[in-house]
Amino acid sequence: MAVQHFFFFFFFFKHISMALADVGTATAYGPPYLPTLCNGNSVAQFPPGNLFVAVNEGLWDNGAACGRRYRLRCLSGRNRPCKADIIEVQVVNLCPKSPCPSSFLMSKEAFTAISRLPNARLNVEYIEI
């Protein structure tokens, strides 16, 4: 019984928290990922599974975004690219392109975790965690 309650609350809080989320866009970017503005040439800055992002100027917050973590979910895109997964990503850089094509430039690994199409532009829901 306690196990059932645990799973219910885990599922409930994981999904209900997204109800308070913001909406933005996401695209993929590939290597080279180094150097970054957050931690230079250190490969230790990348989280397990390489689930990391570069963010646009609005989210960058003059560098305060370094290390921030976001829960992200694909909402929509052309040709129905979304997978049902919700992932957690970490900010490692400011978007290297100007103007930035999206709110989040996602590592290839992070992007393929939520999108079936490698070159899609996604509408995403995100919340800082």
Short mmCIF file of C-alpha atoms in Angstrom, two decimals:
data_model
loop_
_atom_site.label_atom_id
_atom_site.label_comp_id
_atom_site.label_asym_id
_atom_site.label_seq_id
_atom_site.Cartn_x
_atom_site.Cartn_y
_atom_site.Cartn_z
CA MET A 1 0.00 0.00 0.00
CA ALA A 2 2.79 2.44 0.88
CA VAL A 3 4.49 1.68 -2.42
CA GLN A 4 1.29 2.51 -4.30
CA HIS A 5 1.04 5.85 -2.51
CA PHE A 6 4.67 6.62 -3.28
CA PHE A 7 4.20 6.01 -7.00
CA PHE A 8 0.97 8.01 -7.05
CA PHE A 9 2.61 11.03 -5.41
CA PHE A 10 5.74 10.72 -7.55
CA PHE A 11 3.64 10.67 -10.73
CA PHE A 12 1.31 13.41 -9.47
CA PHE A 13 4.06 15.87 -8.49
CA LYS A 14 6.19 15.16 -11.54
CA HIS A 15 3.31 16.01 -13.86
CA ILE A 16 1.39 18.63 -11.89
CA SER A 17 4.51 20.77 -11.56
CA MET A 18 4.49 21.19 -15.35
CA ALA A 19 1.13 22.96 -14.99
CA LEU A 20 3.07 25.94 -13.60
CA ALA A 21 5.58 25.92 -16.45
CA ASP A 22 6.53 28.49 -19.08
CA VAL A 23 6.39 27.91 -22.83
CA GLY A 24 9.31 28.39 -25.21
CA THR A 25 11.04 26.82 -28.19
CA ALA A 26 13.85 24.32 -28.61
CA THR A 27 16.21 23.29 -31.38
CA ALA A 28 19.20 20.95 -31.45
CA TYR A 29 22.86 21.81 -31.79
CA GLY A 30 25.83 19.54 -32.19
CA PRO A 31 29.46 19.43 -31.20
CA PRO A 32 31.83 20.99 -30.59
CA TYR A 33 30.24 21.93 -27.27
CA LEU A 34 33.44 23.30 -25.74
CA PRO A 35 34.40 25.86 -24.63
CA THR A 36 31.32 27.12 -22.80
CA LEU A 37 30.80 30.42 -21.02
CA CYS A 38 29.93 28.58 -17.81
CA ASN A 39 32.97 26.36 -17.30
CA GLY A 40 35.32 26.82 -20.23
CA ASN A 41 36.90 23.62 -21.53
CA SER A 42 35.97 21.35 -18.61
CA VAL A 43 34.12 18.23 -19.76
CA ALA A 44 33.12 17.66 -16.12
CA GLN A 45 30.45 20.37 -16.51
CA PHE A 46 28.26 18.10 -18.65
CA PRO A 47 25.61 16.16 -16.72
CA PRO A 48 25.13 12.39 -17.05
CA GLY A 49 23.68 11.40 -20.39
CA ASN A 50 24.76 14.74 -21.89
CA LEU A 51 21.33 16.24 -21.19
CA PHE A 52 22.38 19.88 -21.37
CA VAL A 53 21.35 23.10 -23.09
CA ALA A 54 22.53 26.53 -24.12
CA VAL A 55 19.93 29.23 -23.48
CA ASN A 56 18.92 32.47 -25.16
CA GLU A 57 19.71 35.89 -23.69
CA GLY A 58 16.35 36.08 -21.92
CA LEU A 59 17.07 32.94 -19.89
CA TRP A 60 20.82 33.59 -19.60
CA ASP A 61 20.35 36.26 -16.92
CA ASN A 62 23.89 37.70 -17.32
CA GLY A 63 25.41 34.27 -16.61
CA ALA A 64 23.34 33.47 -13.53
CA ALA A 65 21.76 30.64 -15.56
CA CYS A 66 24.96 28.56 -15.42
CA GLY A 67 24.14 25.27 -13.73
CA ARG A 68 20.40 25.89 -13.59
CA ARG A 69 18.29 22.82 -14.20
CA TYR A 70 15.04 22.70 -16.09
CA ARG A 71 12.36 20.07 -16.54
CA LEU A 72 11.39 20.16 -20.20
CA ARG A 73 8.60 18.59 -22.26
CA CYS A 74 7.85 18.78 -25.98
CA LEU A 75 4.40 20.21 -26.71
CA SER A 76 4.26 20.43 -30.50
CA GLY A 77 6.08 21.02 -33.75
CA ARG A 78 5.78 20.51 -37.48
CA ASN A 79 5.16 16.86 -38.49
CA ARG A 80 4.37 15.78 -34.90
CA PRO A 81 7.93 15.37 -33.61
CA CYS A 82 7.17 15.02 -29.90
CA LYS A 83 7.92 12.02 -27.75
CA ALA A 84 5.99 11.73 -24.49
CA ASP A 85 9.11 11.99 -22.32
CA ILE A 86 9.83 14.71 -19.78
CA ILE A 87 13.55 15.30 -19.31
CA GLU A 88 15.77 17.30 -16.99
CA VAL A 89 18.53 19.41 -18.53
CA GLN A 90 21.28 21.64 -17.20
CA VAL A 91 22.38 25.00 -18.59
CA VAL A 92 26.04 25.03 -19.65
CA ASN A 93 26.23 27.93 -22.09
CA LEU A 94 24.73 31.01 -23.67
CA CYS A 95 23.36 30.32 -27.14
CA PRO A 96 26.39 30.71 -29.45
CA LYS A 97 24.24 31.96 -32.34
CA SER A 98 23.00 35.53 -32.60
CA PRO A 99 20.11 35.85 -32.75
CA CYS A 100 19.44 32.58 -30.99
CA PRO A 101 16.97 30.44 -32.98
CA SER A 102 15.14 29.25 -29.85
CA SER A 103 14.82 29.53 -26.09
CA PHE A 104 16.88 26.36 -25.67
CA LEU A 105 19.62 24.98 -27.91
CA MET A 106 19.71 21.36 -26.80
CA SER A 107 22.54 18.85 -27.04
CA LYS A 108 21.84 16.11 -29.57
CA GLU A 109 21.24 13.63 -26.72
CA ALA A 110 18.77 15.90 -24.95
CA PHE A 111 16.95 16.74 -28.16
CA THR A 112 16.53 13.13 -29.30
CA ALA A 113 15.13 12.28 -25.86
CA ILE A 114 12.06 14.44 -26.59
CA SER A 115 11.89 14.59 -30.40
CA ARG A 116 11.57 11.95 -33.13
CA LEU A 117 12.84 14.40 -35.76
CA PRO A 118 16.47 15.62 -35.48
CA ASN A 119 15.98 18.99 -37.21
CA ALA A 120 12.60 20.01 -35.82
CA ARG A 121 11.79 23.27 -34.10
CA LEU A 122 9.84 22.35 -30.98
CA ASN A 123 7.41 24.19 -28.80
CA VAL A 124 8.33 23.17 -25.27
CA GLU A 125 7.05 23.58 -21.76
CA TYR A 126 9.72 24.16 -19.11
CA ILE A 127 10.11 24.86 -15.44
CA GLU A 128 13.20 25.53 -13.36
CA ILE A 129 13.84 22.82 -10.78
#
